[in-house]
Tab-separated table of C-alpha atoms in Angstrom:
chain	number	residue	atom	x	y	z
F	27	UNK	CA	-102.213	129.765	-62.105
F	28	UNK	CA	-103.447	132.890	-63.839
F	29	UNK	CA	-102.397	135.684	-66.107
F	30	UNK	CA	-102.047	139.333	-65.096
F	31	UNK	CA	-104.604	140.245	-62.443
F	32	UNK	CA	-106.554	143.480	-62.909
F	33	UNK	CA	-106.196	145.973	-60.096
F	34	UNK	CA	-107.184	149.643	-59.889
F	35	UNK	CA	-104.579	151.663	-61.821
F	36	UNK	CA	-102.624	154.435	-60.107
F	37	UNK	CA	-102.473	156.699	-63.149
F	38	UNK	CA	-102.640	155.119	-66.580
F	39	UNK	CA	-100.294	152.300	-67.522
F	40	UNK	CA	-96.801	151.637	-66.229
F	41	UNK	CA	-94.245	149.483	-67.969
F	42	UNK	CA	-91.822	147.508	-65.840
F	43	UNK	CA	-89.273	145.201	-67.370
F	44	UNK	CA	-91.208	145.118	-70.630
F	45	UNK	CA	-94.444	143.943	-68.971
F	46	UNK	CA	-97.347	146.383	-69.143
F	47	UNK	CA	-99.405	146.512	-65.960
F	48	UNK	CA	-102.382	148.383	-64.509
F	49	UNK	CA	-101.436	147.585	-60.937
F	50	UNK	CA	-100.497	150.102	-58.264
F	51	UNK	CA	-96.792	149.415	-58.528
F	52	UNK	CA	-95.888	150.411	-54.973
F	53	UNK	CA	-98.069	147.631	-53.511
F	54	UNK	CA	-96.319	144.893	-55.482
F	55	UNK	CA	-92.914	146.437	-54.761
F	56	UNK	CA	-93.552	146.565	-50.999
F	57	UNK	CA	-94.877	143.002	-51.034
F	58	UNK	CA	-91.796	141.893	-52.970
F	59	UNK	CA	-89.442	143.705	-50.602
F	60	UNK	CA	-91.118	141.999	-47.676
F	61	UNK	CA	-91.104	138.539	-49.230
F	62	UNK	CA	-87.459	138.850	-50.218
F	63	UNK	CA	-86.628	139.422	-46.548
F	64	UNK	CA	-88.117	135.996	-45.855
F	65	UNK	CA	-86.813	134.102	-48.863
F	66	UNK	CA	-83.109	134.779	-49.102
F	67	UNK	CA	-82.177	138.270	-47.938
F	68	UNK	CA	-82.572	137.342	-44.271
F	69	UNK	CA	-80.065	134.502	-44.577
F	70	UNK	CA	-77.625	136.774	-46.419
F	71	UNK	CA	-77.708	139.494	-43.763
F	72	UNK	CA	-77.454	136.993	-40.899
F	73	UNK	CA	-74.418	135.412	-42.510
F	74	UNK	CA	-72.562	138.743	-42.384
F	75	UNK	CA	-72.288	138.695	-38.595
F	76	UNK	CA	-68.646	138.562	-37.484
F	77	UNK	CA	-67.300	138.586	-41.051
F	78	UNK	CA	-66.292	142.211	-41.626
F	79	UNK	CA	-65.095	143.420	-38.234
F	80	UNK	CA	-67.485	146.374	-38.599
F	81	UNK	CA	-69.832	146.914	-35.645
F	82	UNK	CA	-72.583	148.454	-37.787
F	83	UNK	CA	-72.650	145.423	-40.102
F	84	UNK	CA	-72.936	143.102	-37.094
F	85	UNK	CA	-75.767	145.296	-35.769
F	86	UNK	CA	-77.659	144.922	-39.041
F	87	UNK	CA	-77.115	141.150	-38.995
F	88	UNK	CA	-78.568	140.940	-35.490
F	89	UNK	CA	-81.709	142.735	-36.705
F	90	UNK	CA	-82.490	139.588	-38.710
F	91	UNK	CA	-82.838	137.402	-35.601
F	92	UNK	CA	-86.036	137.091	-33.577
F	93	UNK	CA	-85.639	137.821	-29.827
F	94	UNK	CA	-86.123	134.730	-27.687
F	95	UNK	CA	-89.058	136.333	-25.878
F	96	UNK	CA	-89.571	140.010	-25.062
F	97	UNK	CA	-87.882	142.438	-27.431
F	98	UNK	CA	-88.202	143.787	-30.958
F	99	UNK	CA	-86.019	143.631	-34.066
F	100	UNK	CA	-86.548	144.546	-37.708
F	101	UNK	CA	-87.129	140.862	-38.511
F	102	UNK	CA	-90.172	140.901	-36.210
F	103	UNK	CA	-91.731	143.437	-38.582
F	104	UNK	CA	-91.562	141.246	-41.697
F	105	UNK	CA	-94.549	138.915	-41.192
F	106	UNK	CA	-96.825	141.679	-39.827
F	107	UNK	CA	-95.951	143.760	-42.883
F	108	UNK	CA	-97.071	140.919	-45.156
F	109	UNK	CA	-100.396	140.658	-43.297
F	110	UNK	CA	-100.791	144.413	-43.708
F	111	UNK	CA	-100.014	144.372	-47.442
F	112	UNK	CA	-102.472	141.496	-47.892
F	113	UNK	CA	-105.097	143.854	-46.508
F	114	UNK	CA	-104.025	146.733	-48.759
F	115	UNK	CA	-104.967	144.682	-51.823
F	116	UNK	CA	-108.492	143.894	-50.596
F	117	UNK	CA	-110.210	147.219	-51.491
F	118	UNK	CA	-108.757	146.966	-55.006
F	119	UNK	CA	-109.773	143.357	-55.655
F	120	UNK	CA	-113.205	143.679	-54.001
F	121	UNK	CA	-113.760	147.010	-55.696
F	122	UNK	CA	-113.589	145.294	-59.069
F	123	UNK	CA	-115.971	142.558	-57.940
F	124	UNK	CA	-118.443	145.074	-56.534
F	125	UNK	CA	-118.294	147.118	-59.744
F	126	UNK	CA	-119.123	143.913	-61.628
F	127	UNK	CA	-122.140	143.443	-59.288
F	128	UNK	CA	-120.817	140.128	-58.010
F	129	UNK	CA	-123.122	138.757	-55.280
F	130	UNK	CA	-121.768	138.713	-51.736
F	131	UNK	CA	-122.254	134.967	-51.567
F	132	UNK	CA	-119.835	134.526	-54.448
F	133	UNK	CA	-117.235	136.756	-52.783
F	134	UNK	CA	-117.643	134.961	-49.454
F	135	UNK	CA	-117.245	131.590	-51.146
F	136	UNK	CA	-114.103	132.668	-52.975
F	137	UNK	CA	-112.579	134.138	-49.805
F	138	UNK	CA	-113.508	131.042	-47.796
F	139	UNK	CA	-111.900	128.598	-50.205
F	140	UNK	CA	-108.828	130.813	-50.451
F	141	UNK	CA	-108.584	130.622	-46.667
F	142	UNK	CA	-108.951	126.828	-46.650
F	143	UNK	CA	-106.310	126.379	-49.357
F	144	UNK	CA	-103.872	128.615	-47.484
F	145	UNK	CA	-104.524	126.726	-44.240
F	146	UNK	CA	-103.821	123.458	-46.054
F	147	UNK	CA	-100.634	124.762	-47.666
F	148	UNK	CA	-99.571	126.202	-44.330
F	149	UNK	CA	-99.968	122.860	-42.564
F	150	UNK	CA	-97.949	121.208	-45.321
F	151	UNK	CA	-95.268	123.893	-45.023
F	152	UNK	CA	-94.905	123.672	-41.245
F	153	UNK	CA	-94.947	119.856	-41.094
F	154	UNK	CA	-92.764	118.745	-44.007
F	155	UNK	CA	-91.869	115.924	-44.053
F	156	UNK	CA	-95.505	115.300	-43.165
F	157	UNK	CA	-96.019	112.918	-40.183
F	158	UNK	CA	-98.707	110.745	-41.802
F	159	UNK	CA	-98.477	108.094	-39.082
F	160	UNK	CA	-98.117	110.396	-36.080
F	161	UNK	CA	-100.944	112.906	-36.158
F	162	UNK	CA	-100.123	114.216	-32.690
F	163	UNK	CA	-96.963	115.742	-34.152
F	164	UNK	CA	-98.835	117.890	-36.672
F	165	UNK	CA	-98.480	121.632	-36.079
F	166	UNK	CA	-101.721	123.383	-37.007
F	167	UNK	CA	-100.544	126.983	-36.700
F	168	UNK	CA	-98.882	128.429	-39.803
F	169	UNK	CA	-97.934	131.655	-41.537
F	170	UNK	CA	-100.089	130.914	-44.594
F	171	UNK	CA	-103.017	129.815	-42.459
F	172	UNK	CA	-102.891	133.082	-40.542
F	173	UNK	CA	-102.833	135.045	-43.793
F	174	UNK	CA	-105.854	133.096	-45.026
F	175	UNK	CA	-107.864	133.594	-41.823
F	176	UNK	CA	-107.012	137.291	-41.575
F	177	UNK	CA	-107.898	137.804	-45.222
F	178	UNK	CA	-111.259	136.059	-44.903
F	179	UNK	CA	-112.273	137.998	-41.789
F	180	UNK	CA	-111.219	141.289	-43.365
F	181	UNK	CA	-113.211	140.558	-46.520
F	182	UNK	CA	-116.339	139.874	-44.440
F	183	UNK	CA	-115.838	143.086	-42.463
F	184	UNK	CA	-115.083	145.107	-45.591
F	185	UNK	CA	-118.318	144.018	-47.247
F	186	UNK	CA	-120.491	144.763	-44.220
F	187	UNK	CA	-119.013	147.725	-42.327
F	188	UNK	CA	-117.678	151.139	-43.224
F	189	UNK	CA	-114.106	152.237	-42.490
F	190	UNK	CA	-114.903	153.766	-39.094
F	191	UNK	CA	-116.699	150.672	-37.830
F	192	UNK	CA	-113.904	148.383	-39.051
F	193	UNK	CA	-111.304	150.450	-37.205
F	194	UNK	CA	-113.458	150.347	-34.071
F	195	UNK	CA	-113.772	146.555	-34.387
F	196	UNK	CA	-109.983	146.228	-34.679
F	197	UNK	CA	-109.492	148.526	-31.690
F	198	UNK	CA	-111.997	146.452	-29.729
F	199	UNK	CA	-110.130	143.238	-30.551
F	200	UNK	CA	-106.841	144.708	-29.339
F	201	UNK	CA	-108.365	146.054	-26.123
F	202	UNK	CA	-110.156	142.753	-25.406
F	203	UNK	CA	-106.934	140.830	-26.035
F	204	UNK	CA	-105.101	143.160	-23.676
F	205	UNK	CA	-107.818	142.733	-21.053
F	206	UNK	CA	-107.847	138.942	-21.378
F	207	UNK	CA	-104.076	138.661	-20.908
F	208	UNK	CA	-104.145	140.752	-17.729
F	209	UNK	CA	-107.495	139.733	-16.245
F	210	UNK	CA	-107.910	136.019	-17.005
F	211	UNK	CA	-106.196	133.877	-14.398
F	212	UNK	CA	-103.884	131.091	-15.593
F	213	UNK	CA	-103.862	128.045	-13.288
F	214	UNK	CA	-100.710	128.106	-11.202
F	215	UNK	CA	-99.615	131.536	-12.381
F	216	UNK	CA	-102.510	133.958	-11.980
F	217	UNK	CA	-103.477	136.813	-14.287
F	218	UNK	CA	-101.163	139.148	-16.166
F	219	UNK	CA	-98.149	136.835	-16.225
F	220	UNK	CA	-96.080	137.569	-19.356
F	221	UNK	CA	-93.463	134.891	-18.784
F	222	UNK	CA	-92.914	132.091	-21.279
F	223	UNK	CA	-94.422	129.502	-18.935
F	224	UNK	CA	-97.227	131.507	-17.325
F	225	UNK	CA	-98.881	133.606	-20.042
F	226	UNK	CA	-102.515	133.104	-21.023
F	227	UNK	CA	-101.721	132.520	-24.705
F	228	UNK	CA	-99.486	129.525	-24.070
F	229	UNK	CA	-101.857	128.006	-21.508
F	230	UNK	CA	-104.827	128.390	-23.890
F	231	UNK	CA	-103.024	126.650	-26.751
F	232	UNK	CA	-101.729	123.865	-24.516
F	233	UNK	CA	-105.307	123.304	-23.361
F	234	UNK	CA	-107.313	123.702	-26.566
F	235	UNK	CA	-105.014	123.464	-29.613
F	236	UNK	CA	-104.433	119.876	-30.803
F	237	UNK	CA	-101.118	118.680	-32.145
F	238	UNK	CA	-97.604	119.996	-31.706
F	239	UNK	CA	-96.773	123.472	-30.416
F	240	UNK	CA	-93.679	125.123	-31.868
F	241	UNK	CA	-91.836	125.528	-28.569
F	242	UNK	CA	-93.487	122.704	-26.658
F	243	UNK	CA	-95.426	124.935	-24.267
F	244	UNK	CA	-96.062	127.792	-26.636
F	245	UNK	CA	-96.801	128.532	-30.294
F	246	UNK	CA	-96.882	132.126	-31.530
F	247	UNK	CA	-99.100	131.029	-34.440
F	248	UNK	CA	-101.667	129.456	-32.147
F	249	UNK	CA	-105.281	130.368	-31.406
F	250	UNK	CA	-105.326	133.536	-29.313
F	251	UNK	CA	-102.576	135.397	-31.175
F	252	UNK	CA	-104.626	135.048	-34.362
F	253	UNK	CA	-107.086	137.684	-33.112
F	254	UNK	CA	-104.670	140.618	-32.794
F	255	UNK	CA	-102.912	139.496	-36.000
F	256	UNK	CA	-106.188	139.891	-37.924
F	257	UNK	CA	-106.112	143.595	-37.022
F	258	UNK	CA	-103.022	144.071	-39.184
F	259	UNK	CA	-104.977	143.030	-42.264
F	260	UNK	CA	-107.937	145.199	-41.229
F	261	UNK	CA	-105.572	148.171	-40.928
F	262	UNK	CA	-104.023	147.231	-44.268
F	263	UNK	CA	-107.456	147.350	-45.895
F	264	UNK	CA	-107.852	150.847	-44.473
F	265	UNK	CA	-104.577	151.849	-46.138
F	266	UNK	CA	-105.871	150.326	-49.372
F	267	UNK	CA	-109.013	152.429	-49.107
F	268	UNK	CA	-106.897	155.537	-48.680
F	269	UNK	CA	-104.911	154.677	-51.807
F	270	UNK	CA	-108.074	153.960	-53.790
F	271	UNK	CA	-109.860	157.219	-52.978
F	272	UNK	CA	-110.937	158.796	-56.257
F	273	UNK	CA	-111.508	162.306	-54.906
F	274	UNK	CA	-108.196	162.606	-53.049
F	275	UNK	CA	-104.976	163.822	-54.593
F	276	UNK	CA	-101.865	161.694	-54.349
F	277	UNK	CA	-100.382	164.138	-51.831
F	278	UNK	CA	-103.504	163.911	-49.676
F	279	UNK	CA	-103.303	160.115	-49.741
F	280	UNK	CA	-99.645	160.248	-48.752
F	281	UNK	CA	-100.357	162.657	-45.904
F	282	UNK	CA	-103.122	160.434	-44.553
F	283	UNK	CA	-100.906	157.327	-44.674
F	284	UNK	CA	-98.051	159.066	-42.867
F	285	UNK	CA	-100.190	160.724	-40.192
F	286	UNK	CA	-102.021	157.458	-39.489
F	287	UNK	CA	-98.688	155.649	-39.161
F	288	UNK	CA	-97.313	158.206	-36.712
F	289	UNK	CA	-100.489	158.096	-34.587
F	290	UNK	CA	-100.330	154.287	-34.451
F	291	UNK	CA	-96.672	154.344	-33.395
F	292	UNK	CA	-97.452	156.899	-30.685
F	293	UNK	CA	-100.236	154.667	-29.318
F	294	UNK	CA	-97.875	151.679	-29.410
F	295	UNK	CA	-95.179	153.451	-27.394
F	296	UNK	CA	-97.675	154.492	-24.721
F	297	UNK	CA	-99.229	151.002	-24.592
F	298	UNK	CA	-95.742	149.525	-24.342
F	299	UNK	CA	-95.428	151.028	-20.844
F	300	UNK	CA	-97.773	148.307	-19.559
F	301	UNK	CA	-98.136	145.754	-22.372
F	302	UNK	CA	-94.630	145.325	-23.827
F	303	UNK	CA	-93.969	145.303	-27.560
F	304	UNK	CA	-92.975	141.797	-28.597
F	305	UNK	CA	-93.861	139.421	-31.385
F	306	UNK	CA	-94.054	136.073	-29.583
F	307	UNK	CA	-97.374	137.036	-27.972
F	308	UNK	CA	-98.457	139.439	-30.745
F	309	UNK	CA	-99.184	141.994	-28.035
F	310	UNK	CA	-101.571	144.851	-28.759
F	311	UNK	CA	-98.688	147.329	-28.591
F	312	UNK	CA	-96.763	145.173	-31.083
F	313	UNK	CA	-99.718	145.269	-33.496
F	314	UNK	CA	-99.966	149.046	-33.236
F	315	UNK	CA	-96.225	149.517	-33.728
F	316	UNK	CA	-95.953	147.235	-36.756
F	317	UNK	CA	-99.156	148.674	-38.247
F	318	UNK	CA	-97.744	152.156	-37.825
F	319	UNK	CA	-94.465	151.155	-39.441
F	320	UNK	CA	-96.428	149.486	-42.251
F	321	UNK	CA	-98.420	152.672	-42.926
F	322	UNK	CA	-95.141	154.607	-43.099
F	323	UNK	CA	-93.554	151.969	-45.362
F	324	UNK	CA	-96.556	152.002	-47.680
F	325	UNK	CA	-96.422	155.782	-47.750
F	326	UNK	CA	-92.702	155.802	-48.547
F	327	UNK	CA	-93.069	153.315	-51.409
F	328	UNK	CA	-96.130	155.197	-52.709
F	329	UNK	CA	-94.208	158.486	-52.640
F	330	UNK	CA	-91.128	157.209	-54.433
F	331	UNK	CA	-92.772	154.874	-56.943
F	332	UNK	CA	-96.234	156.207	-57.732
F	333	UNK	CA	-95.889	159.937	-57.000
F	334	UNK	CA	-92.290	160.755	-57.923
F	335	UNK	CA	-92.296	157.969	-60.552
F	336	UNK	CA	-88.866	156.584	-59.618
F	337	UNK	CA	-89.831	153.071	-60.691
F	338	UNK	CA	-86.894	151.339	-62.325
F	339	UNK	CA	-85.285	150.393	-59.006
F	340	UNK	CA	-88.597	148.866	-57.857
F	341	UNK	CA	-88.623	146.309	-60.659
F	342	UNK	CA	-86.325	144.041	-58.628
F	343	UNK	CA	-88.963	143.849	-55.886
F	344	UNK	CA	-92.019	143.815	-58.174
F	345	UNK	CA	-90.795	140.576	-59.755
F	346	UNK	CA	-90.934	138.972	-56.310
F	347	UNK	CA	-94.162	140.651	-55.218
F	348	UNK	CA	-96.098	139.370	-58.228
F	349	UNK	CA	-95.406	135.751	-57.230
F	350	UNK	CA	-95.106	135.927	-53.449
F	351	UNK	CA	-96.961	132.680	-52.688
F	352	UNK	CA	-94.914	130.852	-55.316
F	353	UNK	CA	-91.565	131.790	-53.838
F	354	UNK	CA	-92.722	131.161	-50.275
F	355	UNK	CA	-93.584	127.548	-51.091
F	356	UNK	CA	-90.741	126.929	-53.548
F	357	UNK	CA	-88.174	128.303	-51.109
F	358	UNK	CA	-89.428	125.836	-48.516
F	359	UNK	CA	-89.030	122.789	-50.752
F	360	UNK	CA	-86.141	123.709	-53.066
F	361	UNK	CA	-82.640	124.037	-51.604
F	362	UNK	CA	-81.371	127.135	-53.405
F	363	UNK	CA	-78.313	127.308	-51.155
F	364	UNK	CA	-77.227	123.841	-52.256
F	365	UNK	CA	-77.686	124.774	-55.919
F	366	UNK	CA	-75.778	128.011	-55.303
F	367	UNK	CA	-72.878	126.060	-53.869
F	368	UNK	CA	-72.813	123.678	-56.845
F	369	UNK	CA	-72.861	126.510	-59.381
F	370	UNK	CA	-70.787	129.244	-57.797
F	371	UNK	CA	-68.459	127.750	-55.180
F	372	UNK	CA	-65.575	127.743	-57.659
F	373	UNK	CA	-65.891	131.524	-57.958
F	374	UNK	CA	-65.914	132.442	-54.288
F	375	UNK	CA	-63.825	129.635	-52.761
F	376	UNK	CA	-60.625	131.772	-52.936
F	377	UNK	CA	-62.235	134.207	-50.461
F	378	UNK	CA	-61.799	131.627	-47.699
F	379	UNK	CA	-64.074	129.370	-45.710
F	380	UNK	CA	-65.248	132.210	-43.482
F	381	UNK	CA	-66.923	133.974	-46.402
F	382	UNK	CA	-68.441	130.911	-48.031
F	383	UNK	CA	-71.799	131.117	-46.150
F	384	UNK	CA	-72.130	134.766	-47.200
F	385	UNK	CA	-71.508	134.106	-50.870
F	386	UNK	CA	-73.611	130.954	-50.795
F	387	UNK	CA	-76.545	132.988	-49.439
F	388	UNK	CA	-75.986	135.691	-52.031
F	389	UNK	CA	-75.948	133.098	-54.810
F	390	UNK	CA	-79.169	131.549	-53.496
F	391	UNK	CA	-80.800	134.982	-53.471
F	392	UNK	CA	-79.747	135.484	-57.100
F	393	UNK	CA	-81.206	132.122	-58.116
F	394	UNK	CA	-84.478	132.867	-56.341
F	395	UNK	CA	-84.822	136.143	-58.206
F	396	UNK	CA	-83.892	134.688	-61.592
F	397	UNK	CA	-86.495	131.955	-61.152
F	398	UNK	CA	-89.178	134.557	-60.387
F	399	UNK	CA	-87.991	136.736	-63.258
F	400	UNK	CA	-88.494	133.806	-65.626
F	401	UNK	CA	-92.082	133.428	-64.406
F	402	UNK	CA	-92.602	137.184	-64.674
F	403	UNK	CA	-91.405	137.344	-68.268
F	404	UNK	CA	-93.653	134.420	-69.167
F	405	UNK	CA	-96.574	136.178	-67.405
F	406	UNK	CA	-97.055	133.207	-65.102
F	407	UNK	CA	-98.480	134.233	-61.730
F	408	UNK	CA	-99.672	131.643	-59.214
F	409	UNK	CA	-102.579	132.924	-57.140
F	410	UNK	CA	-104.991	131.490	-54.620
């Protein structure tokens, strides 16, 4: 647990909700928006399906479901966006350490232990209740573990290579992943099979990854998909470098973010013609698409919040973004929906049983935010 972290200021001090901060507000707001989609908002939107009789509402609700295999929805963008935003913060945090002349060994050690803690928390998250007496049922792949690994690799690359070389390394990873999927033969299926049963990723994890796979034969958080996922954090660090440029105007930074995003999306759409965009395999085209969307999202938040200074609306998301790890873990182990039902069911019960899941989800979302707001006001921020 720690008090306010010091990040590179955008322009002077900003005051949000009575708390003075030197942080680039748009980064925390985007992180909070993303985390809220995982911890409450997703359940609320899904619960709206079939409730209103409006086709557009049902369409939005369906965007908060992952496709079974090939396909893409808005919900598929949420985790990649978090990996990207994790990268955005790296140039700011490392910039401070480098200015303080911190030795590389110290930075490596800090990044390594952060990775190990996140891997441990991720294993706990994905296996609760933990199978202490059945180790074969432990799932090693996790969201937090992937964030930790991607962050550590990006830190190492950031300290040793310039922006151009890091982008080339990320491009190389995506091309090699693409080549491996289509050139390495899977026993019984051959090379280039993108089916659930015959793809290289699933076969590799079944062969080399101990423990339980999420879908029996396949785990999207397994070994091979980690490599393309790391590229999202590398690209995020590039966005962070753009935002941290001292000699660039805010409009120049915005232009660079938007142009980069559009180029990435264009590459993704072309790549999609042979290597389909879908999250389960974290395909190279999927990485380029979600990275492109993340650049555009970062640019949009930067424009509205840090350039045009429309910041009051962002406070709702900043409260979440400042304690993202906290809410991710708390939401896993605290049943906010149950508490919502106990506190608010008497208010919404007259709406009828059909609407109870909607209001229950909305109440849970309110409780999540109020809990984080309490921590925010007390200046309590849990970091790894």
